[in-house]
XYZ file of N, CA and C in Angstrom:
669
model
N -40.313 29.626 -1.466
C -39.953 30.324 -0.227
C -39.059 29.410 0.616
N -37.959 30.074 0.929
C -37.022 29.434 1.827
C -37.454 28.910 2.950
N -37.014 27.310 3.678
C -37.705 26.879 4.799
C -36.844 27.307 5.883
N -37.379 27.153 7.192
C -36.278 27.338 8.463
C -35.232 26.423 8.617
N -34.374 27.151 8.367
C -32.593 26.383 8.388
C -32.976 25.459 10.138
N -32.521 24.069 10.191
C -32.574 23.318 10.681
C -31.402 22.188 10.438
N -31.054 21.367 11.450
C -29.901 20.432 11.515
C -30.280 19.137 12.055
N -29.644 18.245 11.698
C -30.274 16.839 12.510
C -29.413 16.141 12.694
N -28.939 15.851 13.950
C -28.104 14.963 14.527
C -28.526 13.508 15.120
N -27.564 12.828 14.332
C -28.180 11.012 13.953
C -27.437 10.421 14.587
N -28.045 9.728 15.692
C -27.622 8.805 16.544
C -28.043 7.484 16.330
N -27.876 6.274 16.765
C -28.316 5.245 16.587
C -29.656 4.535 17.405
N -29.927 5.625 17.847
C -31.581 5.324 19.315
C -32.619 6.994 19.140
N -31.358 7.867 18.959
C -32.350 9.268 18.632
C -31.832 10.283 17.959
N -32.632 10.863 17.103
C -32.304 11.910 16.445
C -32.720 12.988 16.649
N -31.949 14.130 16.958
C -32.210 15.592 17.283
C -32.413 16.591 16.061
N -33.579 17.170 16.219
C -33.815 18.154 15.141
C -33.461 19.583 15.581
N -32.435 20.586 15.216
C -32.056 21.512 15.953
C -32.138 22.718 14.825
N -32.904 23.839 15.389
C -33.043 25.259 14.774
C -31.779 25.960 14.563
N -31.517 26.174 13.453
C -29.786 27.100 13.656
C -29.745 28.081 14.222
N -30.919 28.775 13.657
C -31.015 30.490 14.482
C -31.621 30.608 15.610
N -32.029 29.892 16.348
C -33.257 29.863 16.976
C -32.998 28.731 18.729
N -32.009 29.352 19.082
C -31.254 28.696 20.497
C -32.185 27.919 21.360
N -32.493 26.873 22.025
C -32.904 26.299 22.485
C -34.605 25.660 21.572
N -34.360 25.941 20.336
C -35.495 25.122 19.971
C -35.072 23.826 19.564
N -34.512 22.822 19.875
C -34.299 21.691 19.751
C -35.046 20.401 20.197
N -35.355 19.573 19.689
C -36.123 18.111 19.869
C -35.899 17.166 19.435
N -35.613 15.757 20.384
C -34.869 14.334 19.633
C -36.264 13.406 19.650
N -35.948 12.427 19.333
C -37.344 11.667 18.687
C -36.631 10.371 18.343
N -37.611 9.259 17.867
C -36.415 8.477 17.274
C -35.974 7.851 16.284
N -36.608 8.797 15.460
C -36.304 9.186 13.712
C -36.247 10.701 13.057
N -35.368 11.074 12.032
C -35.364 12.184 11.319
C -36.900 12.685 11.468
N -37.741 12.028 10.913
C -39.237 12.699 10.524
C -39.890 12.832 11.999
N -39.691 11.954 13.090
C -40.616 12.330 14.191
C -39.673 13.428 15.128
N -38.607 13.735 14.793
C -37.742 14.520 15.251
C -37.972 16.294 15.028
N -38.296 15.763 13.545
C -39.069 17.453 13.158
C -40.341 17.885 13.076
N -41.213 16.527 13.412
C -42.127 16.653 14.011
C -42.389 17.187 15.273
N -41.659 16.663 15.841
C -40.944 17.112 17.495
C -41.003 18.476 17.622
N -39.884 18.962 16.757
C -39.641 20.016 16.679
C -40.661 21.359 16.276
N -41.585 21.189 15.396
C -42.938 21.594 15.029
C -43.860 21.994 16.315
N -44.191 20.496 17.134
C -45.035 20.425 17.899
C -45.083 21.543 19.077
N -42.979 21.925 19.432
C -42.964 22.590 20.196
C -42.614 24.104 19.867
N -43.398 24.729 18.964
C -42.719 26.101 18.709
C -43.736 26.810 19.441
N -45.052 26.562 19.507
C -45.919 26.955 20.355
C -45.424 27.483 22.100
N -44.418 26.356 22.465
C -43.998 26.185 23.758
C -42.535 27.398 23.354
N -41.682 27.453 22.831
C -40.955 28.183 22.443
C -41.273 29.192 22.150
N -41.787 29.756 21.653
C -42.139 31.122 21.513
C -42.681 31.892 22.109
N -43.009 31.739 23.598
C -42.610 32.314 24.974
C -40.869 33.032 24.766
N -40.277 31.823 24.583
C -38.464 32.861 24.123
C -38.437 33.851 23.432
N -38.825 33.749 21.909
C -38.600 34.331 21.534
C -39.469 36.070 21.654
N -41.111 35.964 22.367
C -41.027 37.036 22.496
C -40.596 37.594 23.689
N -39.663 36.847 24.660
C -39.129 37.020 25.880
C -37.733 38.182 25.456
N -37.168 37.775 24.303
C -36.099 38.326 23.466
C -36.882 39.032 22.384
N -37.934 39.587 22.602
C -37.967 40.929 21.676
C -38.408 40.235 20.361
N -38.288 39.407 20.071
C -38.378 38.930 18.388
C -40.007 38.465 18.078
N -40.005 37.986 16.655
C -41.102 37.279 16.258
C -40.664 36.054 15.646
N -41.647 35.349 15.376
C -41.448 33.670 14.990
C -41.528 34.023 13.270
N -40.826 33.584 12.582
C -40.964 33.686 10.976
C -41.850 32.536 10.955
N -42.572 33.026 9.353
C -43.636 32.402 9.145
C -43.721 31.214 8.408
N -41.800 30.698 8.213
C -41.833 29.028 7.548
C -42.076 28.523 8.977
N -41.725 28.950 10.024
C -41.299 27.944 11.430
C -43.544 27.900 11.708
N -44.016 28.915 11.781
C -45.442 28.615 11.873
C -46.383 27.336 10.624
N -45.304 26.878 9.830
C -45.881 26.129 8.712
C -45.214 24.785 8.758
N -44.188 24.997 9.948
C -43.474 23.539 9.494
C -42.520 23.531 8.665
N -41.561 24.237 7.926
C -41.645 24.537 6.905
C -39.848 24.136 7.167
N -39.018 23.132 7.078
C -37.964 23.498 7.588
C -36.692 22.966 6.202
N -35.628 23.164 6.095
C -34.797 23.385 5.719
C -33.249 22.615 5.866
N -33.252 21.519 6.262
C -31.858 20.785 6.452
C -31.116 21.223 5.740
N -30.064 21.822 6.773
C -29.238 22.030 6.338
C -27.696 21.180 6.426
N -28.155 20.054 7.137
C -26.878 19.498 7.497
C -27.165 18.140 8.491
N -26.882 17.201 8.300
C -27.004 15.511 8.994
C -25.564 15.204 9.633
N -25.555 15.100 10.553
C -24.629 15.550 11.685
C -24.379 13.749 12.437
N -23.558 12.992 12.294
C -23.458 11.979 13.280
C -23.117 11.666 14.320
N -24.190 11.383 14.759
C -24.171 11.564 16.740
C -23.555 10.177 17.451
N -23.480 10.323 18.674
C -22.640 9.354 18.845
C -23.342 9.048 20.550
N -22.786 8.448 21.813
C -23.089 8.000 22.754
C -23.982 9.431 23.384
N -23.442 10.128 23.180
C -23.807 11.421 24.211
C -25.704 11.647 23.536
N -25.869 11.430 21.703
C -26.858 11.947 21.384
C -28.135 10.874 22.050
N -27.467 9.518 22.098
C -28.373 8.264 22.241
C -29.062 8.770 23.984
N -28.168 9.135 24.528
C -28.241 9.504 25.700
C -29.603 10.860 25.955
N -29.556 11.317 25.416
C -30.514 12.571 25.184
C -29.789 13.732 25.097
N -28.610 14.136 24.837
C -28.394 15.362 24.438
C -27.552 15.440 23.303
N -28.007 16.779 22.384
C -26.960 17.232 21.081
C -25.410 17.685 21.795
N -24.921 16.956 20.595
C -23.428 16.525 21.286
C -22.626 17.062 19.872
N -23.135 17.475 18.921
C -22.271 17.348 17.430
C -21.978 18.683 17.268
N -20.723 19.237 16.542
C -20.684 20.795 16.296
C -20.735 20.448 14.779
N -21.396 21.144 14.397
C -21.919 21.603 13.076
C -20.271 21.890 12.425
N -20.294 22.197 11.043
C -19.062 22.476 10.839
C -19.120 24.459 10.499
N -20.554 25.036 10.198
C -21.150 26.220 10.082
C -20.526 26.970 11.089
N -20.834 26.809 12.148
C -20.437 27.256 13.463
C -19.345 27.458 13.937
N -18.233 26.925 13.163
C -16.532 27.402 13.177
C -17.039 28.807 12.709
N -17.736 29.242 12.500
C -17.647 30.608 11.545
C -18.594 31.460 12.828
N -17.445 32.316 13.062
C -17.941 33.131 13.877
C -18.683 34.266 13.290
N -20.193 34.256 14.660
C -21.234 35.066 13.848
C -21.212 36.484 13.895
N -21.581 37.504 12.983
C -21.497 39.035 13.125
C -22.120 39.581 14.642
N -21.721 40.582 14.333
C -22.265 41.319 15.915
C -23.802 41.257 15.956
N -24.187 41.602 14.697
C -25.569 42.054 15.038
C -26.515 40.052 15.577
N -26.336 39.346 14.168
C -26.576 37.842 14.685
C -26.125 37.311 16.130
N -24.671 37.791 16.567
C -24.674 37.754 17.959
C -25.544 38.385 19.218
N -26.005 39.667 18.752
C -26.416 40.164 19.828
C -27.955 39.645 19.549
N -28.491 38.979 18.308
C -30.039 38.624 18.525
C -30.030 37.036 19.517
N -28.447 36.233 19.101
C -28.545 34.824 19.814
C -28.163 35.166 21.386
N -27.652 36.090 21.577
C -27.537 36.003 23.324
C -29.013 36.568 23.597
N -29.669 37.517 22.775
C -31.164 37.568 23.419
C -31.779 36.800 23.870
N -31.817 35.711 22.489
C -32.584 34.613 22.709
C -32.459 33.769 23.779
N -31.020 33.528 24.163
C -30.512 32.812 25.363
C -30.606 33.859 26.379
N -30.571 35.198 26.635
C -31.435 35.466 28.055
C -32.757 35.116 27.589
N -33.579 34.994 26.747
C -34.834 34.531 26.701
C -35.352 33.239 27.643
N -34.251 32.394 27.325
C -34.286 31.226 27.557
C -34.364 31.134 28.758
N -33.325 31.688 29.601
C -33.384 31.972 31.295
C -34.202 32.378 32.032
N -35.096 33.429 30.828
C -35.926 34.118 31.650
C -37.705 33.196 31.747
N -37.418 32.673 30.707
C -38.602 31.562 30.542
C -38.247 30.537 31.385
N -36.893 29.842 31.880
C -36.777 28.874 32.958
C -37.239 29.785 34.132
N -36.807 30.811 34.287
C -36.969 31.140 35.997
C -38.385 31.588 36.263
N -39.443 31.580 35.352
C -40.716 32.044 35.402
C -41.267 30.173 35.592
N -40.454 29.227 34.839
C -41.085 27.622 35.524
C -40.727 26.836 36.711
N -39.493 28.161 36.938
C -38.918 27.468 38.504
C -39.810 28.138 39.540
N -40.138 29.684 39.206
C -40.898 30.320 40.104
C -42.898 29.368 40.066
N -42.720 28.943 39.162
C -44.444 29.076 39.098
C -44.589 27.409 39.107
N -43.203 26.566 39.210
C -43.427 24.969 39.293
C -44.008 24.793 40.614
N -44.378 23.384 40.466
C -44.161 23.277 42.340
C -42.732 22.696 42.903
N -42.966 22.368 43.765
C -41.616 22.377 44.595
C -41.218 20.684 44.075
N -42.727 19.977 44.465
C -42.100 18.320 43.655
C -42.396 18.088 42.506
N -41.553 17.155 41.666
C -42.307 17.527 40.434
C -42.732 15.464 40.469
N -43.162 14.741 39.355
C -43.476 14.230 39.178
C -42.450 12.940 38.886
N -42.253 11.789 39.358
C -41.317 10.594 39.487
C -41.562 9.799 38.411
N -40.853 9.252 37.993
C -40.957 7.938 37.139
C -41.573 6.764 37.537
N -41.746 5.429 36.695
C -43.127 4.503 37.510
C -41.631 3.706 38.658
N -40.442 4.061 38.479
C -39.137 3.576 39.519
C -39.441 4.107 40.600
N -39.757 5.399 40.435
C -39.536 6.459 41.249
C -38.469 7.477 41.186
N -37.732 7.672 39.979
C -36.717 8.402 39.893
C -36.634 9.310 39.231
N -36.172 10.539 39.176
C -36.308 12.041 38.735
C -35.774 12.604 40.172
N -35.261 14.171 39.804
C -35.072 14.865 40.663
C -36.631 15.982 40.862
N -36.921 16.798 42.442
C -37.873 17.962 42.198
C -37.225 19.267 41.728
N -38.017 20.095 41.654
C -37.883 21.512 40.982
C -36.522 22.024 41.863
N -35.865 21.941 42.866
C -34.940 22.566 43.532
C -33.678 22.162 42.875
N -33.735 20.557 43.115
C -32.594 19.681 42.241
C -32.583 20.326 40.849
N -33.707 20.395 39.938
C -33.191 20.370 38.700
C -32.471 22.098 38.488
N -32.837 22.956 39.339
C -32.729 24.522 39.297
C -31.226 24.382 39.463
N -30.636 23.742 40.413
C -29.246 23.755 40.858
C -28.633 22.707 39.561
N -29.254 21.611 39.257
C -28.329 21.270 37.807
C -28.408 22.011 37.147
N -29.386 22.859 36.382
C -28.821 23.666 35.622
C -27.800 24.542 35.779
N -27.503 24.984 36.714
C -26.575 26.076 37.320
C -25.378 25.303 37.255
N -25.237 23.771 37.484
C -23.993 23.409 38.254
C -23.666 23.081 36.108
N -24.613 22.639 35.619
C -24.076 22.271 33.869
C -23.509 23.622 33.437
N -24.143 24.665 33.705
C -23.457 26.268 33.100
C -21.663 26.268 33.511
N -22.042 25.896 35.014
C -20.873 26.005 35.251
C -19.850 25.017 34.470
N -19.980 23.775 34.325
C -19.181 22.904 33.467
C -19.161 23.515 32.091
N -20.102 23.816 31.418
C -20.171 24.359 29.869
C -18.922 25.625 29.819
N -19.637 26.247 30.965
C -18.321 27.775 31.302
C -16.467 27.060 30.664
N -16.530 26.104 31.379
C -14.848 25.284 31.300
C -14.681 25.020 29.784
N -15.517 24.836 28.655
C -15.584 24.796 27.713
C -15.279 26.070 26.969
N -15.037 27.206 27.641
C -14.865 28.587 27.193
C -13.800 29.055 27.912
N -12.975 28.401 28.848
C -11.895 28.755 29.287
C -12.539 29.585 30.170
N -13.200 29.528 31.141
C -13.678 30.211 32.127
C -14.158 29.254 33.473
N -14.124 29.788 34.794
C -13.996 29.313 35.898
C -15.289 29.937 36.742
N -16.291 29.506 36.572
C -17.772 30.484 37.458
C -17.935 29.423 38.604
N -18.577 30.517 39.333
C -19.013 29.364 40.780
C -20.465 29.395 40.869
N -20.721 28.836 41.491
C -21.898 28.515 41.060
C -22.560 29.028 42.028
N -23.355 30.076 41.614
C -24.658 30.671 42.660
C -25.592 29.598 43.250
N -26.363 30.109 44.504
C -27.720 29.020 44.618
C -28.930 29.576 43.670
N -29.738 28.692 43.650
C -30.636 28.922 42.594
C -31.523 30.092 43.475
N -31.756 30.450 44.703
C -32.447 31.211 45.369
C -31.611 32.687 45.338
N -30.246 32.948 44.910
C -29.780 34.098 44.720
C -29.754 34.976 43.802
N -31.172 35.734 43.236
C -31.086 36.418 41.852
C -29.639 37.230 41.619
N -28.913 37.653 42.436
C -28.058 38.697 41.872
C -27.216 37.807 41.496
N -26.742 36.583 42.525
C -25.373 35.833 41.874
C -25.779 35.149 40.485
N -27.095 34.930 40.436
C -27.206 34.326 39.160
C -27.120 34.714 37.654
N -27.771 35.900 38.424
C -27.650 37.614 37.184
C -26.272 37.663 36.584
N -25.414 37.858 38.164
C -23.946 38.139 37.552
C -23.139 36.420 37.195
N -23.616 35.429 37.631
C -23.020 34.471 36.805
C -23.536 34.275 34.957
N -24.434 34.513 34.983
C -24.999 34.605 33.638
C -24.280 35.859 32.818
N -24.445 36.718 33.360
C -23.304 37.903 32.374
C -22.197 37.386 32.150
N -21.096 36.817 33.088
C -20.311 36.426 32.932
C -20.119 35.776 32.006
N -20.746 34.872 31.896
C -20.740 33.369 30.520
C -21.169 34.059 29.587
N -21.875 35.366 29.529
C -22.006 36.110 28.364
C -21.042 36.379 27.530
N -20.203 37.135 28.524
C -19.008 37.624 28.525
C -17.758 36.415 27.781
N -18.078 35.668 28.109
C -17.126 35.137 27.926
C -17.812 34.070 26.511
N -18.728 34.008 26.474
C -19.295 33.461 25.293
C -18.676 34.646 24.192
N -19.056 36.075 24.436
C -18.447 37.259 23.466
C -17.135 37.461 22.977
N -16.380 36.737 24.438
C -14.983 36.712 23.580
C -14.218 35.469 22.675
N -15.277 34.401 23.092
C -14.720 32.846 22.230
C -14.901 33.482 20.956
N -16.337 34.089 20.892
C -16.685 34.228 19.673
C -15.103 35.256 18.868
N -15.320 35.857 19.332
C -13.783 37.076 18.707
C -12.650 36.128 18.441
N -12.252 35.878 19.946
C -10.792 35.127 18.996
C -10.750 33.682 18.782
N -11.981 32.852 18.860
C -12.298 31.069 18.547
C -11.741 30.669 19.622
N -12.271 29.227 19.155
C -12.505 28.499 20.627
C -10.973 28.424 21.520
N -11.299 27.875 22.413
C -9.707 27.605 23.260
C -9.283 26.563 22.657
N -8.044 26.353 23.270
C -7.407 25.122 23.774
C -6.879 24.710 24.386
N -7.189 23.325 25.206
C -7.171 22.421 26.290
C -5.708 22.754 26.737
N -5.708 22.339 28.295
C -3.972 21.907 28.312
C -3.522 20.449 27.630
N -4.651 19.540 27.126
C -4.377 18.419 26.611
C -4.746 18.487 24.686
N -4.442 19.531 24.472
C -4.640 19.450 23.421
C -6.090 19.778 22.465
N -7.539 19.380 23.536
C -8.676 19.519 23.031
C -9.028 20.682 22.636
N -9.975 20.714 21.911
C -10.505 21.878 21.326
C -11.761 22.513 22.017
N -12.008 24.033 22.682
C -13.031 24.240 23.436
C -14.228 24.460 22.412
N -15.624 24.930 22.644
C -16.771 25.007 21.778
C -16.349 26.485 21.422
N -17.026 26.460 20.131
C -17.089 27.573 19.559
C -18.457 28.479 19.683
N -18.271 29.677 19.911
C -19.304 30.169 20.427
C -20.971 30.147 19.510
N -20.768 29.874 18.561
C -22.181 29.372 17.625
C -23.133 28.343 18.610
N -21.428 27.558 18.097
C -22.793 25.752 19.001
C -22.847 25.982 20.707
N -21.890 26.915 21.792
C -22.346 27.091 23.067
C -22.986 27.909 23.017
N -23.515 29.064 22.661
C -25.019 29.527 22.729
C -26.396 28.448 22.733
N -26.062 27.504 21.495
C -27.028 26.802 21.005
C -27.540 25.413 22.187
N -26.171 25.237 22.656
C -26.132 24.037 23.641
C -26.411 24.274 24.968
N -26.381 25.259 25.545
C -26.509 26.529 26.486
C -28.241 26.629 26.571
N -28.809 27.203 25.886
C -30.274 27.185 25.538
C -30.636 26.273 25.188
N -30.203 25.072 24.751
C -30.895 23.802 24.733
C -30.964 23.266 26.440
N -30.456 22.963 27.093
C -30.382 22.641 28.031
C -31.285 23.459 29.349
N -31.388 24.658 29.245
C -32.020 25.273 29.857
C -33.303 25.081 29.539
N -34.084 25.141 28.196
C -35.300 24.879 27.573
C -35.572 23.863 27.792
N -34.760 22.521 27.867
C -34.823 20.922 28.168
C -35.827 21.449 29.747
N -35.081 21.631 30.348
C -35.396 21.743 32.041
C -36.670 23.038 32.434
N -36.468 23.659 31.390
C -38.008 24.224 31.598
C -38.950 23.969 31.582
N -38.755 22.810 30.150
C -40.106 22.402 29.882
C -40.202 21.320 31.240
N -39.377 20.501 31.586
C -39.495 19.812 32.198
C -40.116 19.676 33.583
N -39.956 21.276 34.165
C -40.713 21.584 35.399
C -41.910 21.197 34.642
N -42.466 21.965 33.505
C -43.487 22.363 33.506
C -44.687 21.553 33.462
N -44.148 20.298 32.904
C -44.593 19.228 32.508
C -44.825 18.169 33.876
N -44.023 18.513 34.496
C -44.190 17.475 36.057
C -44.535 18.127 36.959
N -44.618 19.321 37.329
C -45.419 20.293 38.140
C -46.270 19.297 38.973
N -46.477 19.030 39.907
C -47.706 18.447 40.826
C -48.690 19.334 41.487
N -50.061 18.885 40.845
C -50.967 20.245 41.573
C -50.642 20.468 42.810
């Protein structure tokens, strides 16, 4: 029986174990094996998404059961804590129907952050420095990273406050939107030449980041 297609991006401090189909299930560690361990540990916590998006969890991902499909070399950005690598899969733009289950999943994703922004507390929990941002700060980074990711799609969003459901509603369609059309005619390109993301890996990077910061309320919450 086939395992869950999975990717691992190898950095020199951490390695990210990342779900192909499966948008924001990602986890770094700081080896291949504790990475998909990682990744294991949290499907429990994930799968709030997926039945947030209508779906069910297949039954290799309930076993562990995973599938490399690809060792990816990461570089400053992965050491740092985030997946930074585009797959080479993901040039391949996905069918409608695979599209319309990965933007589910990624409103999934939103809708599972704004249920940890609503139900966090307001401070969340500091480092033994004292440093971290609270639940307000991290609500508005996420918003202000969408907006940077957006520039990656040739698009220009402003950035709602995190207290405005409608602007957020309609900034999120937007990047939908515009995630729908990278996908059609591939990624941009820069006025300098660069190449923008292709809509596979910004879905994927999109819901990683949001899931990062969900869990993260959830976890520092202060009674």
């Amino acid at each position: 029986m086939a395992g869950l297609p999975v990717y691992l991006e190898v950095g020199s401090k951490k390695v990210f174990a990342c779900a192909v189909e499966w948008p924001g299930w990602a986890r770094p560690a700081r080896n291949e094996q504790e990475a998909l361990e990682a990744l294991a540990q949290y499907l429990l916590r994930y799968e709030k998404v997926v039945t947030a998006a209508g779906l069910k969890v297949p039954g290799a991902a309930r076993r562990g059961d995973f599938a490399v499909l690809a060792r990816l070399e990461g570089d400053a950005t992965t050491d740092f804590g985030a997946p930074g690598a585009v797959p080479e899969f993901d040039l391949e733009p996905p069918t409608t129907a695979k599209w319309k289950r990965q933007v589910a999943l990624l409103r999934g994703c939103w809708e599972v952050f704004d249920e940890a922004v609503a139900g966090g507390s307001t401070r969340l929990k500091k480092g033994p420095r004292g440093g971290g941002r609270d639940r307000d700060q991290v609500a508005a980074h996420v918003i202000d990273a969408e907006v940077s990711y957006a520039r990656r799609l040739g698009a220009k969003l402003s950035a709602p406050r995190p207290s405005d459901a409608a602007g957020l509603r309609a900034s999120r369609d937007e990047l939908v939107a515009r995630l729908d059309a990278t996908r059609q005619s591939g990624p941009i390109t820069g006025p300098r030449g660069g190449k923008g993301w292709p809509a596979a890996y910004a879905v994927r990077r999109l819901a990683w980041h949001v899931m990062d910061h969900a869990w993260e309320i959830e976890d520092k919450s202060e009674p």
